[in-house]
mmCIF file of C-alpha atoms and ligand atoms in Angstrom:
data_model
loop_
_atom_site.group_PDB
_atom_site.id
_atom_site.type_symbol
_atom_site.label_atom_id
_atom_site.label_comp_id
_atom_site.label_asym_id
_atom_site.label_seq_id
_atom_site.Cartn_x
_atom_site.Cartn_y
_atom_site.Cartn_z
ATOM 1 C CA MET A 261 29.936 -2.517 0.579
ATOM 2 C CA SER A 262 32.974 -0.717 -0.779
ATOM 3 C CA THR A 263 32.901 2.995 -1.455
ATOM 4 C CA ASN A 264 33.860 2.262 -5.053
ATOM 5 C CA ILE A 265 30.658 0.391 -5.686
ATOM 6 C CA LEU A 266 28.619 3.163 -4.107
ATOM 7 C CA GLN A 267 30.442 5.744 -6.203
ATOM 8 C CA HIS A 268 29.853 3.665 -9.332
ATOM 9 C CA TYR A 269 26.083 3.781 -8.797
ATOM 10 C CA VAL A 270 26.080 7.428 -7.738
ATOM 11 C CA GLN A 271 27.689 8.205 -11.110
ATOM 12 C CA LYS A 272 25.116 6.049 -12.882
ATOM 13 C CA MET A 273 22.275 7.895 -11.158
ATOM 14 C CA LYS A 274 23.733 11.207 -12.285
ATOM 15 C CA ARG A 275 23.693 10.051 -15.878
ATOM 16 C CA LEU A 276 20.168 8.682 -16.260
ATOM 17 C CA ARG A 277 18.752 9.323 -19.699
ATOM 18 C CA VAL A 278 15.681 11.373 -18.860
ATOM 19 C CA ASP A 279 13.022 12.731 -21.170
ATOM 20 C CA LYS A 280 13.527 16.464 -21.646
ATOM 21 C CA ALA A 281 11.503 16.819 -24.836
ATOM 22 C CA HIS A 282 8.292 17.785 -23.067
ATOM 23 C CA GLY A 283 9.757 19.871 -20.282
ATOM 24 C CA ALA A 284 10.839 18.418 -16.986
ATOM 25 C CA ALA A 285 9.164 15.049 -16.497
ATOM 26 C CA PRO A 286 11.605 13.059 -14.455
ATOM 27 C CA HIS A 287 9.887 9.685 -14.766
ATOM 28 C CA LYS A 288 12.946 7.587 -14.057
ATOM 29 C CA PRO A 289 14.184 9.421 -10.938
ATOM 30 C CA LEU A 290 10.644 9.421 -9.514
ATOM 31 C CA LEU A 291 10.219 5.701 -10.099
ATOM 32 C CA LEU A 292 13.606 5.042 -8.506
ATOM 33 C CA LEU A 293 12.624 7.161 -5.489
ATOM 34 C CA ALA A 294 9.444 5.088 -5.197
ATOM 35 C CA VAL A 295 11.406 1.823 -5.369
ATOM 36 C CA ILE A 296 13.839 3.137 -2.734
ATOM 37 C CA GLU A 297 10.957 4.064 -0.420
ATOM 38 C CA LEU A 298 9.345 0.627 -0.738
ATOM 39 C CA ILE A 299 12.687 -1.041 0.026
ATOM 40 C CA GLU A 300 13.070 1.220 3.055
ATOM 41 C CA GLN A 301 9.518 0.392 4.222
ATOM 42 C CA GLY A 302 10.173 -3.330 3.824
ATOM 43 C CA GLN A 303 7.489 -3.645 1.160
ATOM 44 C CA ILE A 304 10.119 -4.697 -1.373
ATOM 45 C CA HIS A 305 12.194 -7.172 0.618
ATOM 46 C CA GLU A 306 13.861 -9.198 -2.098
ATOM 47 C CA ASN A 307 15.403 -8.237 -5.405
ATOM 48 C CA LYS A 308 12.157 -8.670 -7.318
ATOM 49 C CA ILE A 309 10.255 -5.569 -8.291
ATOM 50 C CA THR A 310 6.771 -5.880 -9.749
ATOM 51 C CA LEU A 311 4.475 -3.251 -11.175
ATOM 52 C CA SER A 312 2.304 -3.445 -8.067
ATOM 53 C CA PRO A 313 -0.438 -1.051 -6.920
ATOM 54 C CA GLU A 314 1.819 -0.119 -3.972
ATOM 55 C CA LEU A 315 4.628 0.899 -6.341
ATOM 56 C CA ALA A 316 2.208 2.823 -8.568
ATOM 57 C CA GLU A 317 0.728 4.614 -5.555
ATOM 58 C CA THR A 318 4.150 5.635 -4.273
ATOM 59 C CA PHE A 319 5.268 6.795 -7.750
ATOM 60 C CA LEU A 320 2.081 8.895 -8.058
ATOM 61 C CA LYS A 321 2.645 10.418 -4.642
ATOM 62 C CA TYR A 322 5.966 11.862 -5.857
ATOM 63 C CA TRP A 323 4.621 12.706 -9.280
ATOM 64 C CA SER A 324 1.778 14.833 -7.907
ATOM 65 C CA LYS A 325 4.266 16.972 -5.939
ATOM 66 C CA VAL A 326 6.660 17.480 -8.828
ATOM 67 C CA VAL A 327 4.820 17.414 -12.155
ATOM 68 C CA THR A 328 1.579 19.247 -12.739
ATOM 69 C CA ASN A 329 1.402 19.633 -16.501
ATOM 70 C CA ARG A 330 1.532 15.990 -17.583
ATOM 71 C CA ARG A 331 -0.445 12.906 -16.781
ATOM 72 C CA PRO A 332 1.580 10.292 -14.972
ATOM 73 C CA ASP A 333 2.368 7.051 -16.737
ATOM 74 C CA ILE A 334 4.332 4.565 -14.664
ATOM 75 C CA THR A 335 4.688 2.160 -17.585
ATOM 76 C CA LEU A 336 7.094 4.613 -19.287
ATOM 77 C CA PRO A 337 9.904 4.570 -16.708
ATOM 78 C CA PHE A 338 9.168 0.974 -15.735
ATOM 79 C CA PHE A 339 10.007 -0.030 -19.290
ATOM 80 C CA HIS A 340 12.706 2.463 -20.219
ATOM 81 C CA LEU A 341 14.830 2.015 -17.095
ATOM 82 C CA LYS A 342 16.104 -1.147 -18.784
ATOM 83 C CA SER A 343 18.351 1.025 -20.965
ATOM 84 C CA GLU A 344 20.300 2.080 -17.859
ATOM 85 C CA GLY A 345 21.930 -1.317 -17.486
ATOM 86 C CA PHE A 346 20.994 -2.003 -13.851
ATOM 87 C CA TRP A 347 17.249 -2.759 -14.356
ATOM 88 C CA HIS A 348 16.700 -6.286 -15.622
ATOM 89 C CA PHE A 349 13.468 -7.788 -16.896
ATOM 90 C CA HIS A 350 12.538 -11.393 -16.213
ATOM 91 C CA ALA A 351 9.931 -12.680 -18.637
ATOM 92 C CA ASN A 352 7.021 -14.942 -17.922
ATOM 93 C CA ALA A 353 7.388 -18.366 -19.518
ATOM 94 C CA GLY A 354 6.727 -18.161 -23.234
ATOM 95 C CA TYR A 355 7.281 -14.383 -23.445
ATOM 96 C CA GLU A 356 11.109 -14.301 -23.450
ATOM 97 C CA LYS A 357 11.340 -13.524 -27.170
ATOM 98 C CA ALA A 358 8.512 -10.973 -27.170
ATOM 99 C CA LEU A 359 10.137 -9.133 -24.257
ATOM 100 C CA SER A 360 13.595 -9.074 -25.795
ATOM 101 C CA VAL A 361 12.361 -7.363 -28.966
ATOM 102 C CA ALA A 362 9.735 -5.068 -27.426
ATOM 103 C CA SER A 363 10.478 -1.378 -27.916
ATOM 104 C CA ARG A 364 7.776 -0.347 -25.469
ATOM 105 C CA ILE A 365 5.106 -1.920 -23.285
ATOM 106 C CA ARG A 366 2.177 0.430 -23.001
ATOM 107 C CA SER A 367 -0.228 -0.986 -20.494
ATOM 108 C CA VAL A 368 -0.192 -2.463 -17.043
ATOM 109 C CA SER A 369 -2.065 -5.554 -18.235
ATOM 110 C CA GLN A 370 0.548 -6.121 -20.942
ATOM 111 C CA PHE A 371 3.306 -5.857 -18.341
ATOM 112 C CA ARG A 372 1.543 -8.402 -16.159
ATOM 113 C CA LYS A 373 1.327 -10.794 -19.100
ATOM 114 C CA VAL A 374 4.916 -10.460 -20.271
ATOM 115 C CA VAL A 375 7.074 -9.513 -17.272
ATOM 116 C CA MET A 376 7.324 -11.680 -14.156
ATOM 117 C CA TYR A 377 9.466 -9.163 -12.266
ATOM 118 C CA VAL A 378 12.378 -6.764 -12.559
ATOM 119 C CA SER A 379 15.611 -7.204 -10.660
ATOM 120 C CA LEU A 380 18.301 -4.622 -9.972
ATOM 121 C CA ASP A 381 22.034 -5.330 -10.220
ATOM 122 C CA THR A 382 22.697 -7.350 -7.058
ATOM 123 C CA ASP A 383 25.248 -4.761 -5.885
ATOM 124 C CA LEU A 384 22.733 -1.958 -6.306
ATOM 125 C CA PHE A 385 20.034 -3.847 -4.439
ATOM 126 C CA VAL A 386 22.427 -4.506 -1.564
ATOM 127 C CA LEU A 387 23.315 -0.784 -1.475
ATOM 128 C CA LEU A 388 19.641 0.127 -1.284
ATOM 129 C CA THR A 389 19.084 -2.148 1.692
ATOM 130 C CA ASN A 390 21.769 -0.251 3.599
ATOM 131 C CA PRO A 391 20.365 2.926 5.216
ATOM 132 C CA HIS A 392 23.477 5.039 4.659
ATOM 133 C CA ASP A 393 24.077 4.038 1.037
ATOM 134 C CA ARG A 394 20.381 4.260 0.248
ATOM 135 C CA GLU A 395 20.325 7.835 1.506
ATOM 136 C CA VAL A 396 23.363 8.785 -0.601
ATOM 137 C CA ILE A 397 21.640 7.466 -3.730
ATOM 138 C CA ARG A 398 18.328 9.095 -2.857
ATOM 139 C CA GLN A 399 19.970 12.470 -2.253
ATOM 140 C CA THR A 400 21.828 12.169 -5.561
ATOM 141 C CA LEU A 401 18.536 11.663 -7.404
ATOM 142 C CA ILE A 402 16.895 14.594 -5.622
ATOM 143 C CA ARG A 403 19.860 16.928 -6.141
ATOM 144 C CA PHE A 404 20.262 16.132 -9.811
ATOM 145 C CA TYR A 405 16.708 15.887 -11.029
ATOM 146 C CA LEU A 406 14.467 17.588 -8.486
ATOM 147 C CA PRO A 407 16.489 20.445 -6.979
ATOM 148 C CA ASP A 408 13.437 22.728 -6.838
ATOM 149 C CA PHE A 409 11.382 20.132 -5.000
ATOM 150 C CA LYS A 410 13.891 19.126 -2.376
ATOM 151 C CA GLN A 411 11.673 20.313 0.474
ATOM 152 C CA ASP A 412 8.502 18.714 -0.957
ATOM 153 C CA VAL A 413 10.219 15.372 -1.376
ATOM 154 C CA GLU A 414 11.734 15.619 2.110
ATOM 155 C CA ASN A 415 8.253 16.311 3.521
ATOM 156 C CA LEU A 416 6.839 13.260 1.759
ATOM 157 C CA LEU A 417 9.631 11.143 3.171
ATOM 158 C CA THR A 418 9.105 12.435 6.705
ATOM 159 C CA GLU A 419 5.374 11.803 6.434
ATOM 160 C CA GLY A 420 5.947 8.276 5.083
ATOM 161 C CA GLU A 421 8.331 7.597 7.959
ATOM 162 C CA GLN A 422 5.833 8.857 10.559
ATOM 163 C CA ILE A 423 3.065 6.692 9.099
ATOM 164 C CA LYS A 424 5.344 3.678 9.174
ATOM 165 C CA GLU A 425 6.349 4.290 12.797
ATOM 166 C CA HIS A 426 2.759 4.759 13.883
ATOM 167 C CA ARG A 427 1.690 1.627 11.976
ATOM 168 C CA GLN A 428 4.389 -0.413 13.712
ATOM 169 C CA GLU A 429 3.313 1.001 17.065
ATOM 170 C CA LEU A 430 -0.298 -0.030 16.362
ATOM 171 C CA LEU A 431 0.827 -3.557 15.530
ATOM 172 C CA ARG A 432 2.945 -3.756 18.698
ATOM 173 C CA GLN A 433 -0.144 -2.922 20.785
ATOM 174 C CA VAL A 434 -1.592 -6.385 20.163
ATOM 175 C CA GLU A 435 0.928 -7.750 22.638
ATOM 176 C CA ASN A 436 -1.184 -6.097 25.336
ATOM 177 C CA ALA A 437 -4.717 -7.116 26.241
ATOM 178 C CA PHE A 438 -7.428 -5.395 24.241
ATOM 179 C CA SER A 439 -9.381 -2.771 26.096
ATOM 180 C CA ALA A 440 -12.565 -1.467 24.528
ATOM 181 C CA GLU A 441 -12.911 1.588 26.727
ATOM 182 C CA ASN A 442 -9.428 2.614 27.655
ATOM 183 C CA PRO A 443 -7.074 2.420 24.755
ATOM 184 C CA ILE A 444 -3.571 1.803 26.016
ATOM 185 C CA GLU A 445 -2.337 4.884 24.271
ATOM 186 C CA PRO A 446 -5.332 7.136 23.740
ATOM 187 C CA VAL A 447 -5.228 9.053 20.505
ATOM 188 C CA GLN A 448 -6.412 12.604 20.954
ATOM 189 C CA ALA A 449 -7.301 13.627 17.449
ATOM 190 C CA GLU A 450 -7.875 12.062 14.103
ATOM 191 C CA THR A 451 -4.773 13.232 12.277
ATOM 192 C CA PRO A 452 -3.985 12.309 8.651
ATOM 193 C CA ILE A 453 -0.905 10.367 9.825
ATOM 194 C CA ARG A 454 -2.937 8.388 12.369
ATOM 195 C CA LYS A 455 -5.646 7.666 9.827
ATOM 196 C CA ALA A 456 -3.176 6.543 7.168
ATOM 197 C CA ALA A 457 -1.295 4.298 9.601
ATOM 198 C CA PHE A 458 -4.475 2.582 10.819
ATOM 199 C CA ARG A 459 -5.649 2.103 7.241
ATOM 200 C CA GLN A 460 -2.294 0.691 6.087
ATOM 201 C CA ALA A 461 -2.122 -1.733 9.004
ATOM 202 C CA ILE A 462 -5.650 -3.034 8.408
ATOM 203 C CA MET A 463 -5.167 -3.281 4.630
ATOM 204 C CA VAL A 464 -1.990 -5.297 5.020
ATOM 205 C CA MET A 465 -3.572 -7.573 7.687
ATOM 206 C CA TYR A 466 -6.503 -8.349 5.369
ATOM 207 C CA ASN A 467 -4.582 -8.074 2.089
ATOM 208 C CA TYR A 468 -6.994 -5.393 0.823
ATOM 209 C CA THR A 469 -9.824 -7.950 0.996
ATOM 210 C CA CYS A 470 -13.344 -7.406 2.370
ATOM 211 C CA ALA A 471 -13.603 -9.666 5.414
ATOM 212 C CA VAL A 472 -17.285 -10.260 4.737
ATOM 213 C CA CYS A 473 -17.535 -10.887 0.959
ATOM 214 C CA ARG A 474 -13.836 -11.374 0.103
ATOM 215 C CA LEU A 475 -13.936 -8.825 -2.692
ATOM 216 C CA ARG A 476 -10.515 -7.387 -3.519
ATOM 217 C CA VAL A 477 -10.229 -4.601 -6.108
ATOM 218 C CA LEU A 478 -7.118 -2.435 -6.302
ATOM 219 C CA THR A 479 -6.538 0.224 -8.925
ATOM 220 C CA MET A 480 -3.111 0.963 -10.333
ATOM 221 C CA ASP A 481 -3.051 4.261 -8.507
ATOM 222 C CA GLY A 482 -3.372 2.531 -5.200
ATOM 223 C CA GLU A 483 -7.101 2.910 -4.559
ATOM 224 C CA SER A 484 -8.956 0.008 -3.050
ATOM 225 C CA VAL A 485 -12.621 -0.916 -2.777
ATOM 226 C CA THR A 486 -11.948 -1.826 0.843
ATOM 227 C CA GLU A 487 -11.854 0.561 3.777
ATOM 228 C CA ALA A 488 -10.415 0.237 7.263
ATOM 229 C CA ALA A 489 -13.533 0.238 9.434
ATOM 230 C CA HIS A 490 -13.540 0.822 13.186
ATOM 231 C CA ILE A 491 -15.715 -1.709 15.021
ATOM 232 C CA ILE A 492 -16.331 0.712 17.890
ATOM 233 C CA PRO A 493 -16.335 4.045 16.033
ATOM 234 C CA PHE A 494 -13.263 6.184 16.569
ATOM 235 C CA SER A 495 -15.496 9.109 17.569
ATOM 236 C CA ILE A 496 -16.721 7.058 20.548
ATOM 237 C CA SER A 497 -13.702 4.999 21.538
ATOM 238 C CA GLY A 498 -10.720 6.980 20.250
ATOM 239 C CA ASN A 499 -9.384 3.473 19.852
ATOM 240 C CA ASP A 500 -7.055 2.758 16.979
ATOM 241 C CA ASP A 501 -6.058 -0.679 18.214
ATOM 242 C CA VAL A 502 -5.928 -2.832 15.077
ATOM 243 C CA ARG A 503 -8.213 -5.323 16.874
ATOM 244 C CA ASN A 504 -10.840 -2.580 16.820
ATOM 245 C CA GLY A 505 -10.513 -2.600 13.019
ATOM 246 C CA ILE A 506 -11.666 -4.687 10.111
ATOM 247 C CA SER A 507 -11.342 -4.417 6.341
ATOM 248 C CA LEU A 508 -14.691 -4.016 4.604
ATOM 249 C CA CYS A 509 -15.749 -3.112 1.063
ATOM 250 C CA GLN A 510 -17.774 0.061 0.760
ATOM 251 C CA LEU A 511 -21.115 -1.758 0.732
ATOM 252 C CA HIS A 512 -20.354 -3.878 3.773
ATOM 253 C CA HIS A 513 -18.769 -0.975 5.649
ATOM 254 C CA TRP A 514 -21.998 0.960 5.105
ATOM 255 C CA ALA A 515 -24.128 -1.996 6.284
ATOM 256 C CA PHE A 516 -21.842 -2.648 9.295
ATOM 257 C CA ASP A 517 -21.952 0.972 10.468
ATOM 258 C CA ARG A 518 -25.745 0.966 10.206
ATOM 259 C CA GLY A 519 -26.128 -2.273 12.134
ATOM 260 C CA LEU A 520 -27.561 -4.241 9.211
ATOM 261 C CA ILE A 521 -24.757 -6.759 9.644
ATOM 262 C CA SER A 522 -22.601 -7.641 12.636
ATOM 263 C CA LEU A 523 -20.299 -10.466 13.700
ATOM 264 C CA GLY A 524 -20.822 -13.285 16.175
ATOM 265 C CA LYS A 525 -18.341 -14.774 18.655
ATOM 266 C CA THR A 526 -17.104 -17.295 16.118
ATOM 267 C CA TYR A 527 -16.652 -14.629 13.431
ATOM 268 C CA LYS A 528 -19.761 -15.547 11.498
ATOM 269 C CA VAL A 529 -21.960 -12.897 9.921
ATOM 270 C CA ILE A 530 -25.141 -11.870 11.723
ATOM 271 C CA VAL A 531 -27.737 -10.222 9.492
ATOM 272 C CA SER A 532 -30.362 -7.854 10.869
ATOM 273 C CA GLU A 533 -34.041 -8.360 10.091
ATOM 274 C CA PHE A 534 -34.464 -4.595 10.241
ATOM 275 C CA MET A 535 -34.573 -4.030 6.470
ATOM 276 C CA SER A 536 -36.017 -5.185 3.213
ATOM 277 C CA GLU A 537 -33.796 -5.811 0.217
ATOM 278 C CA GLN A 538 -34.118 -6.756 -3.414
ATOM 279 C CA GLY A 539 -31.674 -7.489 -6.189
ATOM 280 C CA PRO A 540 -29.428 -10.235 -7.500
ATOM 281 C CA ARG A 541 -29.296 -12.976 -4.888
ATOM 282 C CA GLU A 542 -25.521 -13.046 -4.594
ATOM 283 C CA TRP A 543 -25.495 -9.379 -3.546
ATOM 284 C CA LEU A 544 -28.162 -9.605 -0.832
ATOM 285 C CA LEU A 545 -26.998 -9.023 2.721
ATOM 286 C CA SER A 546 -29.229 -11.874 3.913
ATOM 287 C CA GLU A 547 -27.166 -14.259 1.767
ATOM 288 C CA LEU A 548 -24.232 -13.599 4.097
ATOM 289 C CA ARG A 549 -26.006 -14.974 7.177
ATOM 290 C CA ASP A 550 -23.794 -17.414 9.151
ATOM 291 C CA LYS A 551 -20.951 -17.210 6.681
ATOM 292 C CA SER A 552 -17.458 -17.287 8.198
ATOM 293 C CA ILE A 553 -15.495 -14.126 7.522
ATOM 294 C CA PHE A 554 -11.998 -13.783 6.087
ATOM 295 C CA LEU A 555 -9.535 -13.213 8.949
ATOM 296 C CA PRO A 556 -5.897 -12.112 9.291
ATOM 297 C CA GLU A 557 -3.206 -14.773 9.221
ATOM 298 C CA HIS A 558 -2.455 -14.546 12.957
ATOM 299 C CA ASP A 559 -5.231 -14.868 15.530
ATOM 300 C CA GLN A 560 -3.547 -12.143 17.626
ATOM 301 C CA LEU A 561 -4.813 -9.723 14.977
ATOM 302 C CA TYR A 562 -8.413 -10.948 14.855
ATOM 303 C CA PRO A 563 -11.146 -8.450 15.766
ATOM 304 C CA ALA A 564 -11.404 -8.248 19.566
ATOM 305 C CA GLN A 565 -14.326 -10.088 21.151
ATOM 306 C CA ASP A 566 -15.060 -7.063 23.365
ATOM 307 C CA ALA A 567 -15.332 -4.801 20.342
ATOM 308 C CA LEU A 568 -17.606 -7.242 18.505
ATOM 309 C CA ALA A 569 -19.806 -7.646 21.594
ATOM 310 C CA TRP A 570 -20.102 -3.858 21.776
ATOM 311 C CA HIS A 571 -21.111 -3.745 18.101
ATOM 312 C CA ARG A 572 -23.778 -6.424 18.561
ATOM 313 C CA GLU A 573 -25.118 -4.631 21.609
ATOM 314 C CA GLU A 574 -24.995 -1.035 20.454
ATOM 315 C CA VAL A 575 -25.143 -1.040 16.662
ATOM 316 C CA LEU A 576 -26.892 -4.191 15.397
ATOM 317 C CA ARG A 577 -30.528 -3.401 14.589
ATOM 318 C CA ARG A 578 -32.930 -5.900 16.053
HETATM 319 ZN ZN1 LIG B 686 -17.778 -6.781 1.024
#
């Protein structure tokens, strides 16, 4: 990429029209930083940006460090960046006209209805996929709009990078045989980075879906009904191998940890008799008996048989 093109976009970034009416609320730079981070993490891998929970979560992460006196609203910059000339909306079929005349889209559901995705100028997207050019643009945004928060933003970036590295390391472990007792790389303490990396890996493997009931609920600030459960508890095994993990909704995580449900060799649900339950039939644990669970795409990532056997032996209530 020529230096001229990079310089062209550096100048554009310096001249973003930002809202100053209500004090510093740098919506646009923060959204661009979030987009840059997702490109860097590989979560945005083609020139199609959607108003996804992952983007909202990343935007909010920056927002909470920088702005304390206003409520965040990602729909504002997501819409108004179009006036900068490099942020292009692509309408869903039938909404082309509505989108071209809209002066503002105020809700996430409205965006979903009207906008299929946003693309950047191709040149800009290519710049952002290049580590050097991406860093130049990121530093320009920080220097111009967030000079007082340089260190905070740097810390967030370092943390994000550490989580990513640890997540990749966890996923590489599946090339080795699973060991229930002696994790290949024992993890000494439950650190926030370790916890976040394990959670991210499991959520991506199961697409934020409960393996048992297939419920998937994600809020626009990145919260999910599902949790990354350890099959052999971390406190016992110290084992963060992703094959010692499974994505479960809060109800089924609770039931799994208490041994009211477990999993058989063929990944079917085992339900304990050690309880009584009442309520709508579709919510009863006993309705899950012998149902096949939802599994990751690759069988390398399936829950380890040794871990499941341990759970049946040690946790399942008979
Ligand atoms: Zn569930």
